[in-house]
Short mmCIF file of C-alpha atoms and ligand atoms in Angstrom, two decimals:
data_model
loop_
_atom_site.label_atom_id
_atom_site.label_comp_id
_atom_site.label_asym_id
_atom_site.label_seq_id
_atom_site.Cartn_x
_atom_site.Cartn_y
_atom_site.Cartn_z
CA MET A 1 26.92 12.79 19.08
CA THR A 2 28.18 9.41 19.59
CA SER A 3 31.68 10.77 20.04
CA ARG A 4 30.67 13.19 22.85
CA ARG A 5 29.22 10.34 24.83
CA ASN A 6 32.26 8.13 24.23
CA PHE A 7 34.46 10.90 25.37
CA LEU A 8 32.58 11.29 28.66
CA GLU A 9 32.38 7.65 29.23
CA LYS A 10 36.02 7.31 28.95
CA MET A 11 36.44 9.99 31.62
CA GLY A 12 34.11 7.97 33.71
CA LEU A 13 31.64 10.80 33.55
CA THR A 14 28.64 9.78 31.62
CA ALA A 15 27.00 13.19 31.88
CA MET A 16 23.84 12.58 30.05
CA GLY A 17 23.19 9.38 31.78
CA LEU A 18 23.33 10.56 35.34
CA PRO A 19 19.89 10.81 37.09
CA LEU A 20 19.02 14.53 37.48
CA MET A 21 17.55 14.36 41.00
CA THR A 22 19.97 13.42 43.86
CA HIS A 23 17.64 13.38 46.78
CA SER A 24 14.11 13.18 47.87
CA THR A 25 11.71 15.94 48.84
CA ASP A 26 12.90 15.75 52.43
CA TYR A 27 15.05 18.75 51.48
CA LEU A 28 12.10 20.90 51.16
CA THR A 29 11.15 20.72 54.92
CA SER A 30 14.64 21.61 55.99
CA TYR A 31 16.28 24.22 53.88
CA HIS A 32 17.18 26.13 56.99
CA VAL A 33 19.58 23.94 58.69
CA LEU A 34 21.47 26.43 60.71
CA ASP A 35 23.53 24.33 63.23
CA GLY A 36 26.90 22.92 62.71
CA PRO A 37 30.42 24.01 61.67
CA THR A 38 30.89 27.22 59.86
CA LEU A 39 32.32 27.07 56.33
CA LYS A 40 35.28 29.45 56.15
CA VAL A 41 35.38 30.74 52.52
CA ALA A 42 37.91 32.80 50.62
CA ILE A 43 36.35 34.75 47.54
CA MET A 44 38.56 34.82 44.49
CA GLY A 45 37.71 37.71 42.06
CA LEU A 46 36.35 40.80 43.95
CA GLY A 47 34.22 42.03 41.09
CA SER A 48 30.49 42.76 40.94
CA TYR A 49 29.12 39.27 41.72
CA GLY A 50 31.95 38.48 44.28
CA THR A 51 30.73 41.66 46.07
CA ARG A 52 27.10 40.58 45.96
CA VAL A 53 28.13 37.08 47.52
CA ALA A 54 30.16 38.86 50.29
CA GLU A 55 27.37 41.09 51.18
CA ALA A 56 24.93 38.16 51.28
CA MET A 57 27.32 36.08 53.44
CA LYS A 58 27.15 38.67 56.12
CA SER A 59 23.74 37.06 56.92
CA CYS A 60 24.99 33.45 56.76
CA LYS A 61 24.67 31.36 59.82
CA ARG A 62 27.03 28.55 58.61
CA ALA A 63 29.32 30.21 56.07
CA LYS A 64 31.76 33.23 56.75
CA LEU A 65 34.01 35.14 54.57
CA THR A 66 37.56 34.62 55.91
CA GLY A 67 39.77 35.41 53.02
CA VAL A 68 40.35 37.03 49.66
CA ILE A 69 42.25 36.47 46.51
CA SER A 70 42.67 39.31 44.08
CA GLY A 71 45.05 40.97 41.60
CA THR A 72 44.24 44.38 42.80
CA PRO A 73 45.92 45.42 46.23
CA SER A 74 43.60 48.47 46.77
CA LYS A 75 40.47 46.02 46.53
CA ILE A 76 42.13 43.77 49.10
CA THR A 77 42.64 46.53 51.64
CA ASP A 78 39.14 47.85 50.98
CA TRP A 79 37.68 44.25 51.64
CA GLN A 80 39.87 43.77 54.58
CA SER A 81 38.43 46.80 56.42
CA LYS A 82 34.95 46.09 55.09
CA TYR A 83 34.71 42.42 56.16
CA GLY A 84 37.43 42.19 58.80
CA ILE A 85 39.81 39.98 56.96
CA PRO A 86 43.35 39.57 58.51
CA GLU A 87 46.40 40.13 56.30
CA LYS A 88 47.32 36.54 56.63
CA ASN A 89 44.17 35.43 54.72
CA CYS A 90 44.82 37.69 51.69
CA TYR A 91 46.43 36.36 48.55
CA ASN A 92 46.99 37.29 44.90
CA TYR A 93 46.68 35.06 41.83
CA GLU A 94 50.35 34.25 41.88
CA ASN A 95 50.64 33.05 45.54
CA PHE A 96 47.21 31.72 46.45
CA ASP A 97 48.50 28.02 46.29
CA ALA A 98 49.81 28.86 49.79
CA VAL A 99 46.25 28.68 51.02
CA LYS A 100 46.98 24.91 51.61
CA ASP A 101 48.73 25.84 54.88
CA ASN A 102 45.89 28.11 56.04
CA PRO A 103 43.44 26.59 58.45
CA ASP A 104 41.24 29.80 58.34
CA ILE A 105 40.13 28.81 54.77
CA ASP A 106 38.05 25.61 54.03
CA ALA A 107 36.90 26.58 50.53
CA ILE A 108 37.65 29.03 47.79
CA TYR A 109 34.75 30.53 45.79
CA VAL A 110 35.91 31.30 42.34
CA ILE A 111 34.17 34.30 40.82
CA THR A 112 36.33 35.35 38.03
CA PRO A 113 35.80 35.52 34.21
CA ASN A 114 34.74 32.19 32.81
CA ALA A 115 37.89 31.09 31.02
CA LEU A 116 39.87 31.48 34.31
CA HIS A 117 37.73 29.03 36.33
CA LYS A 118 39.51 25.80 35.11
CA ASP A 119 42.90 26.54 36.33
CA GLN A 120 41.75 28.40 39.41
CA VAL A 121 39.61 25.44 40.45
CA ILE A 122 42.25 22.86 39.76
CA ARG A 123 44.80 24.98 41.84
CA THR A 124 42.29 25.19 44.72
CA ALA A 125 41.79 21.40 44.64
CA LYS A 126 45.66 20.99 44.61
CA ALA A 127 45.77 23.12 47.66
CA GLY A 128 43.32 20.68 49.36
CA LYS A 129 40.48 23.19 49.56
CA HIS A 130 36.99 22.67 48.49
CA ALA A 131 36.04 24.62 45.29
CA ILE A 132 32.96 26.56 44.78
CA CYS A 133 32.79 27.79 41.16
CA GLU A 134 30.64 30.26 39.30
CA LYS A 135 28.74 29.27 36.25
CA PRO A 136 29.54 28.46 33.56
CA MET A 137 31.90 25.96 35.35
CA GLY A 138 34.31 26.09 32.44
CA ILE A 139 34.26 27.13 28.82
CA SER A 140 34.22 23.61 27.40
CA SER A 141 33.13 20.11 28.56
CA SER A 142 36.69 18.95 28.44
CA GLU A 143 37.67 21.58 30.79
CA CYS A 144 34.87 20.61 33.19
CA VAL A 145 35.96 16.89 33.06
CA GLU A 146 39.45 18.07 34.07
CA MET A 147 38.14 20.11 36.96
CA ILE A 148 36.02 17.08 38.21
CA LYS A 149 38.87 14.84 38.07
CA ALA A 150 41.27 17.19 39.93
CA CYS A 151 38.60 17.73 42.82
CA ARG A 152 38.01 13.97 42.88
CA ASP A 153 41.83 13.29 43.04
CA ALA A 154 42.20 15.86 45.91
CA ASP A 155 39.13 14.44 47.74
CA VAL A 156 37.57 17.94 47.86
CA ARG A 157 33.95 19.08 46.88
CA LEU A 158 33.38 21.00 43.52
CA LEU A 159 30.11 22.83 43.69
CA VAL A 160 28.76 25.17 41.07
CA GLY A 161 27.02 28.45 42.05
CA TYR A 162 23.62 27.40 40.82
CA ARG A 163 21.83 29.54 43.33
CA MET A 164 18.40 28.63 41.87
CA HIS A 165 18.59 25.05 43.11
CA PHE A 166 18.06 26.34 46.63
CA GLU A 167 15.55 29.04 45.82
CA PRO A 168 12.15 28.31 47.64
CA ASN A 169 9.62 29.13 44.86
CA THR A 170 11.83 27.14 42.36
CA VAL A 171 12.07 24.35 44.76
CA GLU A 172 8.36 24.30 45.23
CA VAL A 173 7.72 24.08 41.50
CA ILE A 174 10.24 21.19 41.28
CA ARG A 175 8.38 19.49 44.27
CA MET A 176 4.97 19.88 42.43
CA ARG A 177 6.42 18.38 39.19
CA MET A 178 8.11 15.54 41.13
CA GLU A 179 5.02 14.78 43.00
CA GLY A 180 2.91 14.67 39.86
CA GLU A 181 0.79 17.71 40.52
CA LEU A 182 1.45 19.00 37.00
CA GLY A 183 0.65 15.54 35.41
CA THR A 184 2.98 14.45 32.77
CA ILE A 185 5.33 17.23 31.44
CA LYS A 186 4.98 18.17 28.01
CA PHE A 187 6.48 21.60 27.30
CA PHE A 188 8.99 24.02 28.85
CA GLN A 189 9.68 27.63 27.73
CA GLY A 190 12.87 29.32 29.13
CA GLN A 191 13.65 32.93 28.12
CA SER A 192 16.79 34.52 29.50
CA GLY A 193 18.46 37.74 28.44
CA PHE A 194 19.45 41.29 29.04
CA ARG A 195 20.84 44.12 27.21
CA ILE A 196 24.62 44.15 27.58
CA GLY A 197 26.34 47.60 27.83
CA ASN A 198 29.99 48.46 27.61
CA PRO A 199 31.33 46.74 24.47
CA ASN A 200 34.81 46.40 26.13
CA GLN A 201 33.87 44.14 29.00
CA TRP A 202 35.19 40.60 29.33
CA ARG A 203 31.75 39.16 28.62
CA LEU A 204 32.27 40.12 25.00
CA ASN A 205 35.75 38.85 24.77
CA LYS A 206 35.61 35.22 23.37
CA GLU A 207 38.96 34.32 25.00
CA LEU A 208 37.76 35.22 28.56
CA ALA A 209 34.00 34.37 28.30
CA GLY A 210 34.11 31.36 26.08
CA GLY A 211 31.19 32.68 24.01
CA GLY A 212 28.48 35.24 24.46
CA ALA A 213 25.07 35.45 25.89
CA MET A 214 24.64 31.59 25.99
CA MET A 215 27.62 31.18 28.29
CA ASP A 216 26.48 33.96 30.77
CA ILE A 217 22.71 34.10 30.74
CA GLY A 218 21.41 31.44 28.22
CA ILE A 219 22.79 28.89 30.65
CA TYR A 220 19.98 29.67 32.95
CA ALA A 221 17.43 28.51 30.26
CA VAL A 222 19.59 25.34 29.71
CA ASN A 223 19.95 24.44 33.27
CA GLY A 224 16.31 25.49 33.99
CA SER A 225 15.03 23.24 31.13
CA ARG A 226 16.71 20.28 33.00
CA TYR A 227 15.33 21.00 36.56
CA MET A 228 11.85 22.11 35.39
CA VAL A 229 11.32 19.11 33.18
CA GLY A 230 13.17 16.72 35.22
CA GLU A 231 14.82 14.96 32.33
CA GLU A 232 17.87 15.36 30.27
CA PRO A 233 17.53 16.64 26.75
CA ILE A 234 18.42 14.02 24.08
CA TRP A 235 18.50 16.34 21.07
CA VAL A 236 18.82 20.13 20.26
CA THR A 237 18.12 22.35 17.34
CA ALA A 238 19.17 25.95 17.35
CA GLN A 239 19.14 29.28 15.27
CA GLU A 240 21.48 32.14 15.89
CA THR A 241 20.68 35.76 15.08
CA LYS A 242 23.08 38.58 15.04
CA THR A 243 22.27 42.31 14.58
CA ASP A 244 25.62 43.87 15.71
CA PRO A 245 28.54 41.84 14.40
CA VAL A 246 30.96 44.61 15.75
CA LYS A 247 29.73 44.38 19.37
CA PHE A 248 29.25 40.60 18.97
CA PRO A 249 32.26 39.32 16.96
CA GLU A 250 32.78 35.79 15.67
CA GLY A 251 32.43 33.44 18.67
CA VAL A 252 30.45 35.66 20.84
CA ASP A 253 26.63 34.91 20.37
CA GLU A 254 24.20 37.68 20.64
CA THR A 255 20.95 35.77 20.42
CA ILE A 256 20.27 32.09 20.05
CA GLN A 257 16.93 30.45 20.02
CA PHE A 258 17.03 26.66 20.83
CA GLN A 259 14.72 23.75 21.18
CA PHE A 260 15.27 20.47 23.14
CA GLY A 261 13.54 17.05 22.91
CA PHE A 262 13.47 14.91 26.04
CA PRO A 263 13.14 11.00 26.27
CA SER A 264 9.57 11.31 27.45
CA GLY A 265 8.59 13.26 24.34
CA ALA A 266 8.32 16.54 26.22
CA VAL A 267 9.87 19.55 24.27
CA ALA A 268 11.44 22.82 25.26
CA SER A 269 11.78 26.15 23.37
CA CYS A 270 14.26 28.66 24.67
CA LEU A 271 15.88 32.05 24.07
CA SER A 272 19.25 33.33 24.99
CA THR A 273 20.17 37.00 24.27
CA TYR A 274 22.36 39.97 25.01
CA SER A 275 20.00 42.31 23.30
CA MET A 276 16.58 42.26 24.91
CA ASN A 277 15.92 43.91 28.32
CA GLY A 278 15.09 42.04 31.34
CA LEU A 279 13.97 38.79 29.71
CA ASP A 280 13.58 36.35 32.50
CA ARG A 281 10.69 33.95 32.26
CA PHE A 282 10.03 30.20 32.69
CA PHE A 283 6.79 28.36 31.68
CA LEU A 284 6.24 24.73 32.42
CA ASN A 285 3.34 22.86 30.99
CA GLY A 286 2.00 19.44 32.04
CA THR A 287 -1.23 17.46 31.37
CA GLU A 288 -2.77 18.51 34.70
CA GLY A 289 -1.34 21.89 35.14
CA PHE A 290 1.28 24.66 34.64
CA ALA A 291 3.88 26.72 36.44
CA GLU A 292 4.92 30.25 35.38
CA MET A 293 7.76 32.26 36.77
CA GLN A 294 8.72 35.72 35.96
CA PRO A 295 11.41 36.73 37.23
CA SER A 296 12.59 33.16 37.09
CA THR A 297 16.32 33.35 37.78
CA GLY A 298 17.13 36.95 38.57
CA TYR A 299 18.25 37.82 42.13
CA GLY A 300 14.61 37.98 43.20
CA PRO A 301 12.20 38.12 44.48
CA ILE A 302 11.29 35.24 42.18
CA LYS A 303 7.52 35.49 41.46
CA GLY A 304 5.12 33.20 39.67
CA ARG A 305 1.87 31.15 39.76
CA THR A 306 0.88 27.66 39.05
CA HIS A 307 -2.63 26.27 38.08
CA LYS A 308 -3.35 26.14 41.87
CA GLY A 309 -2.53 29.82 42.57
CA PRO A 310 0.42 32.17 43.28
CA LEU A 311 3.84 30.89 44.46
CA THR A 312 4.14 32.03 48.10
CA GLU A 313 7.44 30.45 49.44
CA PRO A 314 9.63 32.78 51.54
CA ILE A 315 11.56 35.39 49.97
CA VAL A 316 15.33 34.80 50.54
CA THR A 317 18.63 36.29 49.57
CA HIS A 318 19.74 33.59 47.09
CA GLN A 319 23.40 33.83 47.92
CA THR A 320 22.73 33.59 51.67
CA LEU A 321 20.73 30.43 51.47
CA GLN A 322 23.15 29.03 48.93
CA MET A 323 26.23 29.46 51.06
CA ASP A 324 24.54 28.13 54.13
CA GLU A 325 23.21 25.11 52.24
CA MET A 326 26.74 24.53 50.75
CA ALA A 327 28.16 24.46 54.30
CA ALA A 328 25.44 21.71 55.01
CA MET A 329 26.48 19.90 52.02
CA ILE A 330 30.06 19.90 52.83
CA PHE A 331 29.93 19.20 56.70
CA ASP A 332 26.67 17.18 56.94
CA GLY A 333 26.41 15.39 53.46
CA LYS A 334 23.00 17.16 52.88
CA GLU A 335 22.11 17.42 49.04
CA PRO A 336 19.81 19.86 47.46
CA ILE A 337 16.77 18.71 45.49
CA VAL A 338 18.84 19.24 42.23
CA SER A 339 22.41 18.66 42.41
CA VAL A 340 25.00 21.54 42.27
CA ASN A 341 28.02 19.14 41.79
CA GLY A 342 30.65 19.51 39.07
CA GLU A 343 28.76 16.96 37.10
CA GLU A 344 25.84 19.20 36.84
CA GLY A 345 28.20 22.03 35.44
CA LEU A 346 29.56 19.54 32.95
CA LYS A 347 26.17 18.62 31.87
CA ASP A 348 25.24 22.07 30.97
CA LEU A 349 28.47 22.59 29.00
CA VAL A 350 27.92 19.40 26.96
CA ILE A 351 24.49 20.71 26.07
CA MET A 352 25.73 24.29 25.28
CA GLU A 353 28.33 22.68 22.96
CA GLY A 354 25.40 20.84 21.28
CA ILE A 355 23.54 24.13 21.00
CA TYR A 356 26.41 25.93 19.28
CA GLU A 357 26.93 22.98 16.88
CA ALA A 358 23.28 22.94 15.95
CA ALA A 359 23.30 26.76 15.35
CA LYS A 360 26.45 26.46 13.20
CA THR A 361 25.28 23.43 11.09
CA GLY A 362 21.62 24.09 11.06
CA LYS A 363 21.24 20.42 11.96
CA ARG A 364 19.63 18.60 14.81
CA VAL A 365 22.26 17.43 17.20
CA ASN A 366 21.81 14.19 19.14
CA LEU A 367 22.98 14.58 22.69
CA ILE A 368 23.27 10.84 23.56
P1 NAD B 1 33.25 41.16 37.02
O1 NAD B 1 33.91 41.68 35.89
O2 NAD B 1 32.36 42.20 37.82
O3 NAD B 1 34.28 40.58 38.04
C1 NAD B 1 35.35 39.75 37.73
C2 NAD B 1 36.41 39.86 38.68
O4 NAD B 1 37.58 39.09 38.15
C3 NAD B 1 37.10 41.33 38.69
O5 NAD B 1 37.26 41.65 40.01
C4 NAD B 1 38.40 41.29 37.93
O6 NAD B 1 39.26 42.11 38.50
C5 NAD B 1 38.78 39.86 38.23
N1 NAD B 1 39.74 39.32 37.30
C6 NAD B 1 40.72 38.56 37.50
N2 NAD B 1 41.42 38.27 36.37
C7 NAD B 1 40.80 38.80 35.45
C8 NAD B 1 41.08 38.97 34.04
N3 NAD B 1 42.13 38.36 33.44
N4 NAD B 1 40.26 39.69 33.26
C9 NAD B 1 39.23 40.30 33.82
N5 NAD B 1 38.87 40.28 35.15
C10 NAD B 1 39.78 39.62 35.95
O7 NAD B 1 32.45 39.87 36.58
P2 NAD B 1 31.24 39.19 37.50
O8 NAD B 1 29.98 39.74 37.04
O9 NAD B 1 31.60 39.36 39.07
O10 NAD B 1 31.32 37.85 36.99
C11 NAD B 1 32.42 36.81 37.54
C12 NAD B 1 31.85 35.49 37.35
O11 NAD B 1 30.60 35.32 38.09
C13 NAD B 1 31.47 34.92 35.90
O12 NAD B 1 31.81 33.65 35.74
C14 NAD B 1 30.01 35.11 35.87
O13 NAD B 1 29.32 34.26 34.93
C15 NAD B 1 29.59 34.76 37.26
N6 NAD B 1 28.33 35.43 37.77
C16 NAD B 1 27.47 34.62 38.29
C17 NAD B 1 26.14 35.13 38.56
C18 NAD B 1 25.10 34.37 39.40
O14 NAD B 1 23.98 34.86 39.61
N7 NAD B 1 25.40 33.14 39.71
C19 NAD B 1 25.96 36.49 38.49
C20 NAD B 1 26.91 37.30 37.91
C21 NAD B 1 28.08 36.76 37.59
#
């Protein structure tokens, strides 16, 4: 994939060459930094995950829901009464650029179907507001590059809703791996999937979703491979299986198995699916120990054990912690143990494009 790397280099974004870890383990002792200014957030897209984030933000100490952006007036009035949002902080998809003159909003959290993220983040940046964007950040690596550039040009942050990067048991496993407690990492297994219902939903529409299970849930195994192993994959192989071509038409993947090779010689074996119930398991193996998590990326509580015993970190509401931590990132310059910057979203898209290519061609795809 020489051309892929060249493309990213030309954009000034050598995605695969960036170090994965941005900060030291100091992060671990301070994940509840609760003093400082409050991040005033407008949620765009008042659907099921937007609602979850809004509910979780009620318990935030440093982030507050102050605005909404929606195409459905009845949802806006409902949210206004539920969360005490004044009329002047309510927008629709046509007029939300006016947020630039609204001091009640510091950041827009984009929680809409995947294919809409790019334009909505770019408009957010042009309005001078920080952008928080749900995963997948875009539906292609070139979209992600544009989004990063727009936020950079506007001097605003672009953060991706990678809530697991703040989750205490996940962070503990990363700490153990970083401090050598697992020895040299040799193998990771990531299994991410669920059985998708309604065949008419946007998740099964290629134009809005950008793909199928991989874009939606397989991304957890992709992203997890990187933060659990602590390296960037250098090659990928993949195999696609389809049992229902009506529900999962061309371009909407149902099940993909994929394998990564890492520079150290470690390997990963993963599964992404829309056809298996509650598949949510990570297994990391090193020369001196292991970590096993199940559930590993669901809303929690995240459970697991290592060769030293059960994981016992505090159980938190992921989105509450995420939003408090994002406030600390924006106002205090704090960084999580694994980045949630736009570059992180780009890396996952580059790898997922490699997975799709490997599945289509049946060939091993080099990622550097
Ligand atoms: P959803 O269908 O429940 O909500 C999507 C919202 O976008 C709806 O309110 C809908 O009205 C609105 N919307 C705006 N324009 C639309 C259009 N053209 N077509 C369809 N809907 C439109 O979906 P969701 O589950 O809330 O997912 C939204 C985003 O959040 C996705 O990118 C998804 O990957 C992400 N997500 C992340 C997590 C996580 O744990 N981080 C969990 C679920 C979803």
